[in-house]
Amino acid sequence: MAITIKDVALKAGVSVATVSRVVNQKDIHKVGQKTQQRIETILKELGYYPNTMARGLKTRKTYNIGVVFFWNDKPSLNDAYLASVLDGILGFVGEKQYSILMNTFSRNNQNNGVYTNFVNSGLVDGILAIAPPVESHLVQDLKQGTLPYVLINYQLNDKGACFVDCFNTQGIIDLVDHLASLGHKKIAFVSGDHEGSKNFMDRYNAYKYIMKKRGLAYRDDFVYFGNATEEAGMKGAEAFLKLKNQPTAIIGANDRMAIGAIKELRRKGLKVPDDMAVCGFDDFPSEFGLTTVHQPTYQMGYEAARMLWNQIEKKPLEYCHRFFPTKLVVRETCGFYLKKTKEKDKKR
């Protein structure tokens, strides 16, 4: 027989209403801390699980949050960026006893109806959209609908549209300035689809701006656009190596493209960073000692879920737009430590 709230209340020596507050995390301030801890212990001992269907009938909520992400070639969860954002989302929704329903869409999808159907399905109480395409019909459907939503790694010039993002522009400026400080003037750039992705659009524009601003060699043939994969990084590096006047450093607009560039350079017999420096953007674990830009993807996912939950629960929002700072992470592939070693050797 299933354990009920009454069973928990009887063992804890409190009212059903008090147990309900702890289970539903509602009006929890009315429950003393010791009482709350005792109830939570008993809940675990008895193996109580809330009946979300019954709770939903009473509150008219599904207790589901829709999480939408977009793919280029094929759907895949084998992506460090996506995994980290999802970890953050799950970290928050788990605290609030919500579940997530995931849906994936092709970035090339032209069937606007699939977005509308999902938004109006009644299966979720709100939607988190992870890095939607620049001209996404999903975003338009969300803006026109009544369902709460938060966009992740996407910005809108709209006071009513909630989003979280990082300072992509500053991250790229920091990378270019760092490479320039090491003596690099010819810096190439491998990007994802800058017309379809807000992230890559911002990073490419920042690269183009800061190269010209610093009087460095911005050239069209120093830019390669691909599909944000290792393969794109490999093809970009291959294209740069065919130039008569080659770059001395490559920036990948994400870590995967930077790693692809490193693999191609090594395949051609070049050493990184001795022959060419390489940097990325994201800061996910790798074996390459990659100099990169850290963006706090876990915190972004967690904060987006918190903002959405506040909307669903009709709680006041501290803010609707949240930007997270990036941080330059210097490792081996930029040549910083190689330069330091050479400087020490000269002094000996």
CSV table of C-alpha atoms in Angstrom, one decimal:
chain,number,residue,atom,x,y,z
A,1,MET,CA,0.0,0.0,0.0
A,2,ALA,CA,1.3,3.5,-0.9
A,3,ILE,CA,2.4,5.7,1.9
A,4,THR,CA,0.3,8.8,2.2
A,5,ILE,CA,0.8,12.3,3.8
A,6,LYS,CA,-1.5,11.1,6.6
A,7,ASP,CA,1.0,8.3,7.5
A,8,VAL,CA,3.8,10.8,7.5
A,9,ALA,CA,1.9,13.3,9.7
A,10,LEU,CA,0.9,10.6,12.2
A,11,LYS,CA,4.5,9.4,12.6
A,12,ALA,CA,5.9,13.0,12.8
A,13,GLY,CA,3.2,14.1,15.3
A,14,VAL,CA,2.2,17.0,13.1
A,15,SER,CA,-0.8,18.0,11.0
A,16,VAL,CA,-1.3,16.9,7.4
A,17,ALA,CA,-1.1,20.6,6.4
A,18,THR,CA,2.4,20.9,7.9
A,19,VAL,CA,3.6,17.8,6.0
A,20,SER,CA,2.0,19.2,2.8
A,21,ARG,CA,3.9,22.4,3.2
A,22,VAL,CA,7.2,20.5,3.4
A,23,VAL,CA,6.3,18.2,0.5
A,24,ASN,CA,5.1,21.0,-1.8
A,25,GLN,CA,7.7,23.6,-0.5
A,26,LYS,CA,4.8,26.1,-0.1
A,27,ASP,CA,4.5,28.4,2.9
A,28,ILE,CA,7.6,26.6,4.2
A,29,HIS,CA,8.3,29.6,6.4
A,30,LYS,CA,5.4,28.5,8.6
A,31,VAL,CA,7.3,25.3,9.5
A,32,GLY,CA,10.1,25.4,12.0
A,33,GLN,CA,13.5,24.2,10.8
A,34,LYS,CA,13.7,21.3,13.2
A,35,THR,CA,10.2,20.2,12.3
A,36,GLN,CA,11.0,20.4,8.6
A,37,GLN,CA,14.1,18.3,9.1
A,38,ARG,CA,12.2,15.7,11.1
A,39,ILE,CA,9.5,15.5,8.4
A,40,GLU,CA,12.1,15.2,5.6
A,41,THR,CA,13.8,12.3,7.5
A,42,ILE,CA,10.5,10.5,8.0
A,43,LEU,CA,9.6,11.0,4.3
A,44,LYS,CA,12.8,9.2,3.3
A,45,GLU,CA,12.3,6.5,6.0
A,46,LEU,CA,8.8,5.7,4.8
A,47,GLY,CA,9.6,6.0,1.1
A,48,TYR,CA,7.0,8.6,0.5
A,49,TYR,CA,6.6,9.9,-3.1
A,50,PRO,CA,4.2,12.7,-3.9
A,51,ASN,CA,1.4,11.8,-6.4
A,52,THR,CA,2.1,14.4,-9.1
A,53,MET,CA,-1.1,13.6,-10.9
A,54,ALA,CA,-3.3,14.2,-7.9
A,55,ARG,CA,-1.2,17.3,-7.1
A,56,GLY,CA,-1.6,18.5,-10.7
A,57,LEU,CA,-5.4,18.1,-10.6
A,58,LYS,CA,-5.6,20.2,-7.4
A,59,THR,CA,-3.2,23.0,-8.5
A,60,ARG,CA,-3.8,22.8,-12.3
A,61,LYS,CA,-0.1,22.3,-13.0
A,62,THR,CA,1.8,19.5,-14.7
A,63,TYR,CA,5.0,20.0,-12.6
A,64,ASN,CA,6.8,19.5,-15.8
A,65,ILE,CA,9.3,22.0,-17.4
A,66,GLY,CA,9.9,21.7,-21.1
A,67,VAL,CA,13.5,21.9,-22.2
A,68,VAL,CA,14.2,22.5,-25.9
A,69,PHE,CA,17.5,22.3,-27.7
A,70,PHE,CA,18.5,22.4,-31.3
A,71,TRP,CA,20.8,20.3,-33.4
A,72,ASN,CA,22.7,20.7,-36.7
A,73,ASP,CA,23.4,17.3,-38.3
A,74,LYS,CA,21.6,14.9,-36.0
A,75,PRO,CA,20.2,14.9,-32.4
A,76,SER,CA,22.7,14.1,-29.8
A,77,LEU,CA,23.2,14.5,-26.0
A,78,ASN,CA,26.9,13.9,-26.4
A,79,ASP,CA,27.7,17.5,-26.1
A,80,ALA,CA,29.6,19.0,-23.1
A,81,TYR,CA,27.9,22.4,-23.4
A,82,LEU,CA,24.4,20.9,-23.5
A,83,ALA,CA,25.2,18.4,-20.7
A,84,SER,CA,26.5,21.2,-18.4
A,85,VAL,CA,23.4,23.4,-19.0
A,86,LEU,CA,21.1,20.4,-18.4
A,87,ASP,CA,23.0,19.6,-15.1
A,88,GLY,CA,22.3,23.1,-13.9
A,89,ILE,CA,18.6,22.9,-14.9
A,90,LEU,CA,18.2,19.5,-13.2
A,91,GLY,CA,20.0,20.8,-10.1
A,92,PHE,CA,17.3,23.4,-9.6
A,93,VAL,CA,14.2,21.5,-10.7
A,94,GLY,CA,15.1,18.6,-8.5
A,95,GLU,CA,15.0,20.9,-5.5
A,96,LYS,CA,11.5,21.9,-6.4
A,97,GLN,CA,10.2,18.4,-7.2
A,98,TYR,CA,9.6,19.3,-10.9
A,99,SER,CA,10.4,17.1,-13.8
A,100,ILE,CA,11.7,18.0,-17.3
A,101,LEU,CA,10.3,17.0,-20.7
A,102,MET,CA,12.9,17.3,-23.4
A,103,ASN,CA,12.2,18.1,-27.1
A,104,THR,CA,14.7,18.6,-29.9
A,105,PHE,CA,14.4,20.4,-33.2
A,106,SER,CA,16.6,20.7,-36.2
A,107,ARG,CA,18.1,24.2,-36.7
A,108,ASN,CA,17.0,23.9,-40.3
A,109,ASN,CA,13.4,23.1,-39.4
A,110,GLN,CA,10.9,25.0,-41.6
A,111,ASN,CA,7.7,23.5,-40.2
A,112,ASN,CA,6.6,26.2,-37.8
A,113,GLY,CA,3.7,24.0,-36.6
A,114,VAL,CA,5.9,21.7,-34.6
A,115,TYR,CA,6.8,24.6,-32.3
A,116,THR,CA,3.3,25.8,-31.9
A,117,ASN,CA,2.1,22.3,-31.1
A,118,PHE,CA,4.7,21.8,-28.4
A,119,VAL,CA,4.1,25.3,-26.8
A,120,ASN,CA,0.4,24.7,-26.7
A,121,SER,CA,0.5,21.0,-25.8
A,122,GLY,CA,-0.5,21.5,-22.1
A,123,LEU,CA,2.3,19.0,-21.2
A,124,VAL,CA,4.5,21.6,-19.4
A,125,ASP,CA,4.1,24.6,-17.2
A,126,GLY,CA,7.0,26.5,-18.9
A,127,ILE,CA,9.8,26.2,-21.4
A,128,LEU,CA,13.5,26.6,-21.3
A,129,ALA,CA,15.0,27.1,-24.8
A,130,ILE,CA,18.7,26.4,-25.0
A,131,ALA,CA,20.5,28.5,-27.6
A,132,PRO,CA,17.6,28.7,-30.2
A,133,PRO,CA,18.4,29.8,-33.8
A,134,VAL,CA,18.6,33.5,-34.5
A,135,GLU,CA,15.4,33.7,-36.4
A,136,SER,CA,13.6,31.0,-34.5
A,137,HIS,CA,9.8,30.6,-34.9
A,138,LEU,CA,9.8,29.0,-31.4
A,139,VAL,CA,10.9,32.3,-29.9
A,140,GLN,CA,8.1,34.0,-31.8
A,141,ASP,CA,5.5,31.4,-30.6
A,142,LEU,CA,6.7,31.9,-27.0
A,143,LYS,CA,6.5,35.7,-27.2
A,144,GLN,CA,3.0,35.5,-28.6
A,145,GLY,CA,1.8,32.8,-26.1
A,146,THR,CA,1.0,32.8,-22.4
A,147,LEU,CA,3.4,30.1,-21.3
A,148,PRO,CA,6.3,31.3,-19.1
A,149,TYR,CA,9.7,30.8,-20.7
A,150,VAL,CA,13.4,31.6,-20.4
A,151,LEU,CA,15.9,31.7,-23.2
A,152,ILE,CA,19.5,30.4,-22.5
A,153,ASN,CA,22.4,31.9,-24.5
A,154,TYR,CA,20.1,34.1,-26.4
A,155,GLN,CA,19.2,37.8,-26.0
A,156,LEU,CA,16.1,39.8,-26.9
A,157,ASN,CA,15.6,43.5,-26.8
A,158,ASP,CA,12.4,43.0,-24.9
A,159,LYS,CA,11.7,43.8,-21.3
A,160,GLY,CA,9.2,41.0,-21.0
A,161,ALA,CA,11.4,38.3,-22.5
A,162,CYS,CA,13.5,36.5,-19.8
A,163,PHE,CA,16.9,35.2,-20.8
A,164,VAL,CA,20.3,34.3,-19.4
A,165,ASP,CA,23.5,34.8,-21.4
A,166,CYS,CA,27.2,35.2,-21.0
A,167,PHE,CA,29.4,38.1,-22.2
A,168,ASN,CA,30.5,36.5,-25.4
A,169,THR,CA,32.0,39.7,-26.8
A,170,GLN,CA,34.3,40.2,-23.8
A,171,GLY,CA,35.4,36.6,-23.9
A,172,ILE,CA,36.7,36.9,-27.5
A,173,ILE,CA,38.3,40.3,-26.8
A,174,ASP,CA,40.2,38.7,-23.9
A,175,LEU,CA,41.4,35.9,-26.2
A,176,VAL,CA,42.6,38.2,-29.0
A,177,ASP,CA,44.3,40.6,-26.5
A,178,HIS,CA,46.0,37.6,-24.8
A,179,LEU,CA,47.4,36.2,-28.1
A,180,ALA,CA,48.5,39.7,-29.2
A,181,SER,CA,50.4,40.1,-25.9
A,182,LEU,CA,52.3,36.9,-26.9
A,183,GLY,CA,53.3,38.5,-30.2
A,184,HIS,CA,50.6,37.2,-32.5
A,185,LYS,CA,49.4,39.5,-35.2
A,186,LYS,CA,47.9,37.0,-37.6
A,187,ILE,CA,45.0,35.4,-35.8
A,188,ALA,CA,42.5,33.2,-37.6
A,189,PHE,CA,39.0,32.3,-36.5
A,190,VAL,CA,36.9,29.1,-36.9
A,191,SER,CA,33.2,29.8,-36.3
A,192,GLY,CA,29.9,27.9,-36.2
A,193,ASP,CA,26.9,29.2,-38.2
A,194,HIS,CA,27.1,32.9,-37.4
A,195,GLU,CA,23.8,33.6,-39.2
A,196,GLY,CA,21.9,30.8,-37.4
A,197,SER,CA,23.4,31.0,-33.9
A,198,LYS,CA,23.3,34.0,-31.6
A,199,ASN,CA,26.4,32.7,-29.7
A,200,PHE,CA,28.5,32.4,-32.9
A,201,MET,CA,27.2,35.6,-34.3
A,202,ASP,CA,28.3,37.5,-31.2
A,203,ARG,CA,31.7,35.8,-31.1
A,204,TYR,CA,32.5,36.3,-34.7
A,205,ASN,CA,31.4,40.0,-34.6
A,206,ALA,CA,33.6,40.5,-31.5
A,207,TYR,CA,36.6,38.9,-33.3
A,208,LYS,CA,36.1,41.1,-36.3
A,209,TYR,CA,35.7,44.2,-34.2
A,210,ILE,CA,38.7,43.7,-31.9
A,211,MET,CA,41.1,42.6,-34.7
A,212,LYS,CA,40.4,45.9,-36.5
A,213,LYS,CA,40.4,47.9,-33.3
A,214,ARG,CA,43.8,46.6,-32.3
A,215,GLY,CA,45.2,47.1,-35.8
A,216,LEU,CA,45.7,43.4,-36.4
A,217,ALA,CA,45.4,41.5,-39.6
A,218,TYR,CA,41.7,40.9,-40.1
A,219,ARG,CA,41.3,39.0,-43.4
A,220,ASP,CA,38.3,37.1,-44.9
A,221,ASP,CA,40.6,34.1,-45.6
A,222,PHE,CA,41.5,34.0,-41.9
A,223,VAL,CA,37.9,33.1,-41.1
A,224,TYR,CA,36.3,29.7,-41.6
A,225,PHE,CA,32.6,29.0,-41.0
A,226,GLY,CA,31.5,25.4,-40.2
A,227,ASN,CA,29.0,23.4,-38.2
A,228,ALA,CA,30.6,23.9,-34.7
A,229,THR,CA,32.1,20.3,-34.7
A,230,GLU,CA,35.6,19.0,-34.5
A,231,GLU,CA,35.4,18.3,-38.2
A,232,ALA,CA,34.8,22.1,-38.8
A,233,GLY,CA,37.9,22.9,-36.8
A,234,MET,CA,39.9,20.4,-38.8
A,235,LYS,CA,38.7,21.8,-42.1
A,236,GLY,CA,39.4,25.3,-40.9
A,237,ALA,CA,42.9,24.5,-39.9
A,238,GLU,CA,43.4,22.7,-43.3
A,239,ALA,CA,42.2,25.8,-45.1
A,240,PHE,CA,44.5,28.1,-43.2
A,241,LEU,CA,47.5,25.9,-43.9
A,242,LYS,CA,47.0,26.2,-47.6
A,243,LEU,CA,47.4,30.0,-47.5
A,244,LYS,CA,50.8,31.5,-48.6
A,245,ASN,CA,50.6,33.9,-45.7
A,246,GLN,CA,49.5,31.7,-42.8
A,247,PRO,CA,48.2,32.7,-39.4
A,248,THR,CA,50.3,32.1,-36.3
A,249,ALA,CA,47.3,31.4,-34.1
A,250,ILE,CA,43.7,30.0,-34.4
A,251,ILE,CA,40.7,30.8,-32.2
A,252,GLY,CA,37.9,28.2,-32.2
A,253,ALA,CA,34.5,29.7,-31.4
A,254,ASN,CA,34.0,26.7,-29.2
A,255,ASP,CA,36.3,24.1,-27.7
A,256,ARG,CA,35.3,21.4,-30.1
A,257,MET,CA,36.4,23.4,-33.1
A,258,ALA,CA,39.6,24.3,-31.4
A,259,ILE,CA,40.3,20.7,-30.6
A,260,GLY,CA,39.6,19.8,-34.2
A,261,ALA,CA,42.1,22.4,-35.3
A,262,ILE,CA,44.8,21.0,-33.0
A,263,LYS,CA,44.2,17.5,-34.3
A,264,GLU,CA,44.6,18.7,-37.9
A,265,LEU,CA,47.7,20.6,-37.2
A,266,ARG,CA,49.3,17.6,-35.5
A,267,ARG,CA,48.2,15.4,-38.4
A,268,LYS,CA,50.1,17.7,-40.7
A,269,GLY,CA,53.2,17.4,-38.4
A,270,LEU,CA,52.9,20.8,-36.7
A,271,LYS,CA,53.4,21.3,-33.0
A,272,VAL,CA,50.9,23.3,-30.8
A,273,PRO,CA,51.8,25.8,-29.6
A,274,ASP,CA,55.4,25.8,-31.0
A,275,ASP,CA,54.3,26.2,-34.6
A,276,MET,CA,50.8,27.5,-34.1
A,277,ALA,CA,48.8,28.6,-31.1
A,278,VAL,CA,45.2,27.5,-30.6
A,279,CYS,CA,42.5,28.7,-28.3
A,280,GLY,CA,38.8,27.8,-27.7
A,281,PHE,CA,35.7,29.0,-26.0
A,282,ASP,CA,33.6,27.1,-23.3
A,283,ASP,CA,36.1,25.5,-21.0
A,284,PHE,CA,35.1,21.9,-21.0
A,285,PRO,CA,37.4,19.0,-19.8
A,286,SER,CA,39.9,17.8,-22.5
A,287,GLU,CA,43.3,16.3,-22.7
A,288,PHE,CA,44.8,19.1,-24.8
A,289,GLY,CA,45.7,21.7,-22.2
A,290,LEU,CA,43.5,24.1,-24.1
A,291,THR,CA,43.6,27.8,-23.5
A,292,THR,CA,40.0,28.9,-23.6
A,293,VAL,CA,37.2,31.1,-22.2
A,294,HIS,CA,35.2,29.8,-19.4
A,295,GLN,CA,31.4,30.4,-19.4
A,296,PRO,CA,29.5,29.2,-16.4
A,297,THR,CA,27.1,26.9,-18.2
A,298,TYR,CA,26.0,25.1,-15.0
A,299,GLN,CA,25.1,28.3,-13.3
A,300,MET,CA,23.3,29.6,-16.4
A,301,GLY,CA,21.1,26.5,-16.5
A,302,TYR,CA,20.4,26.7,-12.8
A,303,GLU,CA,19.6,30.4,-12.9
A,304,ALA,CA,17.3,30.0,-16.0
A,305,ALA,CA,15.4,27.2,-14.2
A,306,ARG,CA,15.0,29.4,-11.1
A,307,MET,CA,13.8,32.3,-13.2
A,308,LEU,CA,11.2,30.1,-14.9
A,309,TRP,CA,10.1,28.5,-11.6
A,310,ASN,CA,9.5,32.0,-10.2
A,311,GLN,CA,7.3,32.8,-13.2
A,312,ILE,CA,5.3,29.6,-12.8
A,313,GLU,CA,4.8,30.1,-9.1
A,314,LYS,CA,4.0,33.8,-9.7
A,315,LYS,CA,6.7,34.9,-7.5
A,316,PRO,CA,8.4,38.4,-8.0
A,317,LEU,CA,11.4,38.3,-10.3
A,318,GLU,CA,14.5,40.1,-9.1
A,319,TYR,CA,15.5,40.6,-12.8
A,320,CYS,CA,14.4,39.2,-16.2
A,321,HIS,CA,17.8,39.5,-18.0
A,322,ARG,CA,20.9,38.0,-16.4
A,323,PHE,CA,24.4,38.2,-17.9
A,324,PHE,CA,27.2,36.0,-16.6
A,325,PRO,CA,30.9,37.0,-16.9
A,326,THR,CA,33.4,35.0,-18.8
A,327,LYS,CA,36.9,34.3,-17.7
A,328,LEU,CA,40.1,33.7,-19.7
A,329,VAL,CA,41.7,30.3,-18.8
A,330,VAL,CA,45.3,30.2,-19.8
A,331,ARG,CA,46.8,26.7,-20.4
A,332,GLU,CA,49.4,25.3,-22.7
A,333,THR,CA,48.0,25.6,-26.3
A,334,CYS,CA,48.4,29.4,-26.5
A,335,GLY,CA,52.1,29.3,-26.0
A,336,PHE,CA,52.2,31.4,-22.8
A,337,TYR,CA,54.1,28.9,-20.8
A,338,LEU,CA,56.3,28.1,-23.8
A,339,LYS,CA,57.3,31.8,-23.9
A,340,LYS,CA,58.0,31.9,-20.2
A,341,THR,CA,60.2,28.9,-20.5
A,342,LYS,CA,62.2,30.4,-23.4
A,343,GLU,CA,62.6,33.7,-21.4
A,344,LYS,CA,64.0,31.8,-18.4
A,345,ASP,CA,66.4,29.9,-20.7
A,346,LYS,CA,67.7,33.2,-22.0
A,347,LYS,CA,68.4,34.5,-18.5
A,348,ARG,CA,70.5,31.4,-17.6
